[in-house]
XYZ file of N, CA, C and O in Angstrom:
496
model
N -36.922 34.609 -3.226
C -35.544 34.931 -2.918
C -34.695 34.623 -4.151
O -34.792 33.535 -4.708
N -33.845 35.551 -4.582
C -33.042 35.323 -5.780
C -31.986 34.253 -5.523
O -31.447 34.135 -4.423
N -31.702 33.476 -6.547
C -30.686 32.428 -6.444
C -29.318 33.033 -6.755
O -29.203 33.883 -7.627
N -28.266 32.581 -6.051
C -26.932 33.107 -6.348
C -26.498 32.651 -7.738
O -26.854 31.572 -8.179
N -25.751 33.482 -8.409
C -25.289 33.103 -9.740
C -24.447 31.830 -9.669
O -23.751 31.577 -8.685
N -24.501 31.021 -10.700
C -23.774 29.762 -10.762
C -22.276 29.966 -10.571
O -21.622 29.188 -9.890
N -21.732 31.000 -11.131
C -20.296 31.251 -11.013
C -19.889 31.455 -9.552
O -18.841 30.996 -9.122
N -20.738 32.094 -8.768
C -20.441 32.296 -7.342
C -20.426 30.962 -6.613
O -19.583 30.727 -5.742
N -21.351 30.083 -6.952
C -21.377 28.764 -6.327
C -20.144 27.953 -6.704
O -19.565 27.253 -5.866
N -19.723 28.040 -7.939
C -18.525 27.316 -8.380
C -17.304 27.838 -7.639
O -16.463 27.068 -7.183
N -17.190 29.159 -7.488
C -16.063 29.737 -6.749
C -16.069 29.303 -5.292
O -15.034 28.988 -4.711
N -17.239 29.296 -4.682
C -17.355 28.866 -3.292
C -16.921 27.410 -3.137
O -16.191 27.069 -2.207
N -17.338 26.567 -4.049
C -16.938 25.159 -3.996
C -15.436 25.014 -4.167
O -14.787 24.214 -3.488
N -14.836 25.783 -5.058
C -13.393 25.716 -5.287
C -12.627 26.128 -4.035
O -11.629 25.518 -3.671
N -13.087 27.168 -3.364
C -12.440 27.616 -2.132
C -12.568 26.541 -1.054
O -11.616 26.222 -0.350
N -13.739 25.950 -0.935
C -13.957 24.915 0.077
C -13.052 23.721 -0.166
O -12.505 23.138 0.772
N -12.857 23.330 -1.415
C -11.994 22.200 -1.723
C -10.525 22.510 -1.500
O -9.728 21.618 -1.241
N -10.146 23.773 -1.600
C -8.747 24.159 -1.440
C -8.331 24.271 0.018
O -7.148 24.249 0.332
N -9.286 24.388 0.912
C -8.951 24.532 2.326
C -8.378 23.231 2.856
O -8.839 22.153 2.525
N -7.371 23.299 3.713
C -6.833 22.069 4.276
C -7.864 21.424 5.193
O -8.585 22.092 5.924
N -7.907 20.115 5.118
C -8.831 19.360 5.964
C -8.062 18.919 7.199
O -7.037 18.255 7.097
N -8.520 19.312 8.345
C -7.889 18.921 9.599
C -8.728 17.809 10.199
O -9.858 18.024 10.599
N -8.182 16.629 10.204
C -8.908 15.483 10.725
C -8.123 14.871 11.874
O -6.906 14.770 11.827
N -8.818 14.492 12.869
C -8.194 13.819 13.990
C -7.951 12.365 13.595
O -8.602 11.840 12.715
N -7.032 11.740 14.260
C -6.723 10.355 13.930
C -6.335 9.610 15.186
O -5.973 10.200 16.192
N -6.411 8.318 15.093
C -5.994 7.496 16.218
C -4.513 7.189 16.097
O -3.913 7.381 15.050
N -3.955 6.699 17.182
C -2.525 6.386 17.217
C -2.345 4.957 17.711
O -2.926 4.570 18.726
N -1.539 4.195 16.981
C -1.157 2.865 17.447
C -0.301 3.058 18.687
O 0.743 3.707 18.637
N -0.770 2.528 19.800
C -0.119 2.810 21.077
C 0.834 1.701 21.509
O 1.966 1.963 21.881
N 0.357 0.445 21.500
C 1.221 -0.637 21.964
C 0.790 -1.970 21.369
O -0.357 -2.142 20.951
N 1.745 -2.893 21.369
C 1.502 -4.259 20.917
C 2.168 -5.193 21.906
O 3.343 -4.994 22.253
N 1.445 -6.197 22.361
C 2.035 -7.217 23.222
C 1.766 -8.586 22.603
O 0.746 -8.794 21.937
N 2.693 -9.500 22.840
C 2.579 -10.877 22.370
C 2.823 -11.767 23.577
O 3.847 -11.649 24.247
N 1.872 -12.651 23.846
C 1.987 -13.562 24.996
C 1.614 -14.976 24.587
O 0.568 -15.161 23.974
N 2.418 -15.951 24.911
C 3.763 -15.849 25.471
C 4.759 -15.466 24.388
O 4.489 -15.650 23.201
N 5.902 -14.980 24.773
C 6.934 -14.587 23.808
C 7.722 -15.798 23.309
O 8.393 -15.733 22.289
N 7.643 -16.891 24.053
C 8.197 -18.176 23.612
C 7.079 -19.187 23.716
O 6.488 -19.365 24.792
N 6.771 -19.838 22.597
C 5.661 -20.794 22.556
C 6.067 -21.993 21.714
O 6.957 -21.896 20.860
N 5.414 -23.092 21.942
C 5.654 -24.301 21.150
C 4.739 -24.299 19.930
O 3.676 -23.661 19.935
N 5.147 -25.016 18.892
C 4.295 -25.193 17.717
C 2.933 -25.700 18.179
O 2.835 -26.593 19.009
N 1.870 -25.084 17.687
C 0.508 -25.488 18.049
C -0.038 -24.831 19.301
O -1.229 -24.942 19.593
N 0.805 -24.139 20.048
C 0.354 -23.446 21.262
C -0.248 -22.093 20.878
O 0.236 -21.412 19.972
N -1.303 -21.694 21.569
C -1.949 -20.411 21.286
C -1.035 -19.255 21.674
O -0.484 -19.216 22.772
N -0.900 -18.300 20.752
C -0.172 -17.056 20.987
C -1.184 -15.929 20.840
O -1.926 -15.881 19.854
N -1.236 -15.040 21.815
C -2.198 -13.943 21.803
C -1.487 -12.622 21.528
O -0.525 -12.273 22.213
N -1.972 -11.924 20.510
C -1.456 -10.606 20.157
C -2.509 -9.584 20.577
O -3.668 -9.685 20.185
N -2.104 -8.610 21.380
C -3.010 -7.552 21.820
C -2.509 -6.219 21.273
O -1.349 -5.856 21.479
N -3.395 -5.535 20.553
C -3.079 -4.249 19.936
C -3.906 -3.186 20.636
O -5.134 -3.318 20.754
N -3.255 -2.126 21.119
C -3.948 -1.046 21.800
C -3.748 0.240 21.008
O -2.615 0.594 20.656
N -4.858 0.918 20.724
C -4.828 2.189 19.999
C -5.385 3.285 20.892
O -6.319 3.062 21.657
N -4.798 4.466 20.779
C -5.340 5.645 21.450
C -6.371 6.247 20.505
O -6.027 6.734 19.434
N -7.651 6.178 20.890
C -8.730 6.667 20.033
C -9.318 7.975 20.556
O -10.390 8.384 20.122
N -8.600 8.637 21.450
C -9.136 9.865 22.039
C -9.268 10.991 21.018
O -10.026 11.931 21.233
N -8.552 10.898 19.892
C -8.612 11.956 18.888
C -9.296 11.525 17.596
O -9.255 12.245 16.614
N -9.902 10.347 17.591
C -10.616 9.937 16.387
C -10.579 8.444 16.166
O -9.867 7.716 16.847
N -11.372 8.016 15.197
C -11.499 6.604 14.856
C -11.273 6.424 13.354
O -10.886 7.348 12.667
N -11.587 5.239 12.874
C -11.498 4.877 11.453
C -10.071 4.728 10.975
O -9.578 5.492 10.158
N -9.422 3.724 11.477
C -8.061 3.403 11.068
C -7.996 1.895 10.848
O -8.596 1.129 11.602
N -7.299 1.486 9.816
C -7.067 0.061 9.597
C -5.741 -0.313 10.226
O -4.794 0.473 10.194
N -5.682 -1.500 10.760
C -4.431 -2.023 11.290
C -4.187 -3.379 10.642
O -5.124 -4.161 10.445
N -2.942 -3.625 10.296
C -2.567 -4.927 9.739
C -1.616 -5.597 10.704
O -0.615 -5.014 11.119
N -1.945 -6.846 11.054
C -1.075 -7.658 11.891
C -0.442 -8.713 10.996
O -1.144 -9.509 10.372
N 0.884 -8.688 10.927
C 1.638 -9.692 10.195
C 2.260 -10.584 11.258
O 3.079 -10.129 12.059
N 1.867 -11.856 11.272
C 2.302 -12.767 12.324
C 3.726 -13.278 12.125
O 4.260 -13.980 12.976
N 4.360 -12.960 11.000
C 5.739 -13.358 10.770
C 5.896 -14.719 10.126
O 7.010 -15.143 9.827
N 4.784 -15.404 9.899
C 4.829 -16.731 9.278
C 4.111 -16.757 7.928
O 3.752 -17.815 7.424
N 3.894 -15.577 7.363
C 3.192 -15.491 6.089
C 1.708 -15.207 6.226
O 1.033 -14.958 5.232
N 1.190 -15.222 7.432
C -0.224 -14.929 7.675
C -0.394 -13.494 8.157
O 0.395 -13.016 8.976
N -1.436 -12.842 7.652
C -1.763 -11.487 8.096
C -3.249 -11.400 8.398
O -4.047 -12.186 7.874
N -3.593 -10.448 9.239
C -4.986 -10.128 9.546
C -5.126 -8.615 9.532
O -4.313 -7.915 10.135
N -6.143 -8.134 8.843
C -6.463 -6.707 8.831
C -7.724 -6.482 9.646
O -8.640 -7.307 9.603
N -7.759 -5.403 10.389
C -8.989 -5.041 11.086
C -9.091 -3.533 11.170
O -8.109 -2.814 11.047
N -10.314 -3.073 11.334
C -10.585 -1.637 11.387
C -10.995 -1.269 12.805
O -11.799 -1.948 13.428
N -10.440 -0.184 13.284
C -10.837 0.369 14.570
C -11.767 1.535 14.255
O -11.326 2.614 13.885
N -13.074 1.271 14.348
C -14.042 2.330 14.055
C -15.056 2.491 15.182
O -16.048 3.170 15.025
N -14.780 1.827 16.303
C -15.600 1.981 17.507
C -14.655 1.993 18.703
O -13.613 1.339 18.669
N -15.044 2.680 19.730
C -14.192 2.761 20.916
C -13.883 1.383 21.480
O -12.779 1.136 21.956
N -14.829 0.465 21.384
C -14.617 -0.875 21.940
C -13.490 -1.621 21.226
O -12.927 -2.564 21.760
N -13.135 -1.192 20.009
C -12.067 -1.836 19.252
C -10.691 -1.257 19.560
O -9.700 -1.677 18.959
N -10.605 -0.304 20.461
C -9.323 0.313 20.781
C -8.344 -0.707 21.367
O -7.136 -0.567 21.235
N -8.859 -1.735 22.000
C -8.039 -2.843 22.505
C -8.519 -4.083 21.765
O -9.629 -4.552 21.986
N -7.681 -4.586 20.871
C -8.070 -5.691 19.990
C -7.149 -6.866 20.240
O -5.920 -6.704 20.271
N -7.723 -8.049 20.429
C -6.950 -9.240 20.739
C -7.160 -10.289 19.663
O -8.298 -10.551 19.261
N -6.061 -10.867 19.212
C -6.107 -11.931 18.205
C -5.326 -13.131 18.722
O -4.262 -12.975 19.325
N -5.834 -14.315 18.470
C -5.117 -15.545 18.799
C -4.567 -16.138 17.510
O -5.221 -16.092 16.460
N -3.364 -16.694 17.602
C -2.729 -17.296 16.429
C -2.007 -18.561 16.856
O -1.481 -18.647 17.967
N -1.978 -19.534 15.974
C -1.297 -20.801 16.224
C -0.238 -20.992 15.146
O -0.558 -21.012 13.953
N 1.007 -21.136 15.554
C 2.106 -21.317 14.616
C 2.297 -22.802 14.323
O 2.127 -23.644 15.205
N 2.664 -23.096 13.077
C 2.811 -24.494 12.652
C 4.261 -24.909 12.455
O 4.536 -26.088 12.260
N 5.188 -23.943 12.495
C 6.611 -24.233 12.302
C 7.434 -23.523 13.370
O 7.102 -22.403 13.754
N 8.499 -24.155 13.851
C 9.374 -23.484 14.810
C 10.215 -22.413 14.125
O 10.401 -22.427 12.907
N 10.709 -21.473 14.923
C 11.602 -20.449 14.396
C 11.561 -19.178 15.209
O 10.754 -19.026 16.126
N 12.466 -18.267 14.864
C 12.484 -16.931 15.467
C 11.719 -16.015 14.519
O 12.103 -15.868 13.350
N 10.651 -15.429 14.990
C 9.749 -14.644 14.156
C 9.545 -13.260 14.749
O 9.891 -13.013 15.912
N 8.955 -12.392 13.965
C 8.599 -11.055 14.422
C 7.159 -10.776 14.052
O 6.782 -10.912 12.879
N 6.363 -10.404 15.042
C 5.000 -9.937 14.784
C 5.107 -8.448 14.473
O 5.729 -7.696 15.224
N 4.520 -8.038 13.355
C 4.559 -6.648 12.913
C 3.132 -6.118 12.849
O 2.266 -6.738 12.220
N 2.878 -4.983 13.509
C 1.569 -4.326 13.447
C 1.777 -2.967 12.797
O 2.590 -2.163 13.264
N 1.029 -2.737 11.703
C 1.173 -1.507 10.928
C -0.119 -0.709 10.919
O -1.171 -1.254 10.553
N -0.068 0.566 11.311
C -1.247 1.422 11.143
C -1.388 1.781 9.672
O -0.399 2.020 8.986
N -2.625 1.768 9.173
C -2.883 2.044 7.763
C -4.030 3.034 7.655
O -4.980 2.967 8.411
N -3.963 3.909 6.696
C -4.993 4.911 6.507
C -6.251 4.267 5.950
O -6.190 3.507 4.990
N -7.400 4.579 6.567
C -8.677 4.020 6.126
C -9.338 4.903 5.080
O -9.981 4.419 4.175
N -9.215 6.176 5.211
C -9.799 7.141 4.280
C -8.744 8.197 3.992
O -7.850 8.421 4.801
N -8.842 8.888 2.887
C -7.800 9.868 2.569
C -7.596 10.956 3.628
O -6.500 11.480 3.744
N -8.597 11.298 4.391
C -8.435 12.385 5.353
C -8.255 11.903 6.784
O -7.986 12.693 7.658
N -8.424 10.626 7.028
C -8.252 10.097 8.385
C -6.995 9.249 8.429
O -6.965 8.134 7.926
N -5.961 9.821 9.029
C -4.692 9.114 9.069
C -4.572 8.298 10.340
O -5.090 8.660 11.373
N -3.841 7.217 10.221
C -3.456 6.441 11.393
C -2.077 6.933 11.801
O -1.172 6.996 10.976
N -1.944 7.284 13.030
C -0.678 7.812 13.518
C 0.086 6.740 14.266
O -0.459 5.723 14.652
N 1.334 7.002 14.494
C 2.177 6.055 15.212
C 2.975 5.210 14.242
O 2.598 5.030 13.084
N 4.084 4.723 14.726
C 4.955 3.891 13.908
C 4.519 2.442 13.966
O 3.890 2.006 14.943
N 4.887 1.697 12.937
C 4.686 0.248 12.970
C 5.461 -0.294 14.168
O 6.525 0.220 14.521
N 4.900 -1.313 14.798
C 5.557 -1.884 15.975
C 5.863 -3.349 15.728
O 5.059 -4.072 15.143
N 7.046 -3.765 16.188
C 7.524 -5.131 16.007
C 7.764 -5.770 17.364
O 8.332 -5.138 18.250
N 7.346 -7.037 17.469
C 7.585 -7.791 18.704
C 8.170 -9.145 18.307
O 7.518 -9.925 17.602
N 9.406 -9.431 18.740
C 10.007 -10.726 18.409
C 9.417 -11.841 19.272
O 8.998 -11.605 20.417
N 9.366 -13.039 18.708
C 8.957 -14.196 19.486
C 9.661 -15.419 18.957
O 10.144 -15.446 17.825
N 9.707 -16.452 19.774
C 10.347 -17.700 19.415
C 9.317 -18.811 19.472
O 8.619 -18.954 20.477
N 9.268 -19.591 18.389
C 8.390 -20.751 18.348
C 9.304 -21.990 18.378
O 10.161 -22.162 17.510
N 9.108 -22.826 19.381
C 9.915 -24.032 19.571
C 9.180 -25.227 18.986
O 7.972 -25.190 18.777
N 9.902 -26.323 18.724
C 9.225 -27.523 18.248
C 8.158 -27.977 19.248
O 8.256 -27.698 20.440
N 7.160 -28.683 18.728
C 6.070 -29.186 19.593
C 6.656 -30.083 20.665
O 7.620 -30.828 20.446
N 6.047 -30.034 21.837
C 6.546 -30.839 22.956
C 6.037 -32.248 22.859
O 5.024 -32.597 22.449
């Protein structure tokens, strides 16, 4: 069988690269923080829920509002609901921020960053 000329293969590759890539992506759905008022040293649980019905492979960053952050990847359906525990060491009014981040150039994380305010009181 004759081989296609090299120029034809190069043209085919160029066309393939020029086509838009349509990739499904997940969406940051909700963030909850419990309790919303906690004492220094008390466990605070952050629950992040993603809609993964249209795809996976998204990074999420949780900023606890006290200078600490945690990054995690949602690349399995079981990770669509992710729970993190955090212990605050200083009192204050803080905001937990969860940001969807792109994991690969063609797989976008959808949804807006979500903020949840909380209050940390002095230790009892």
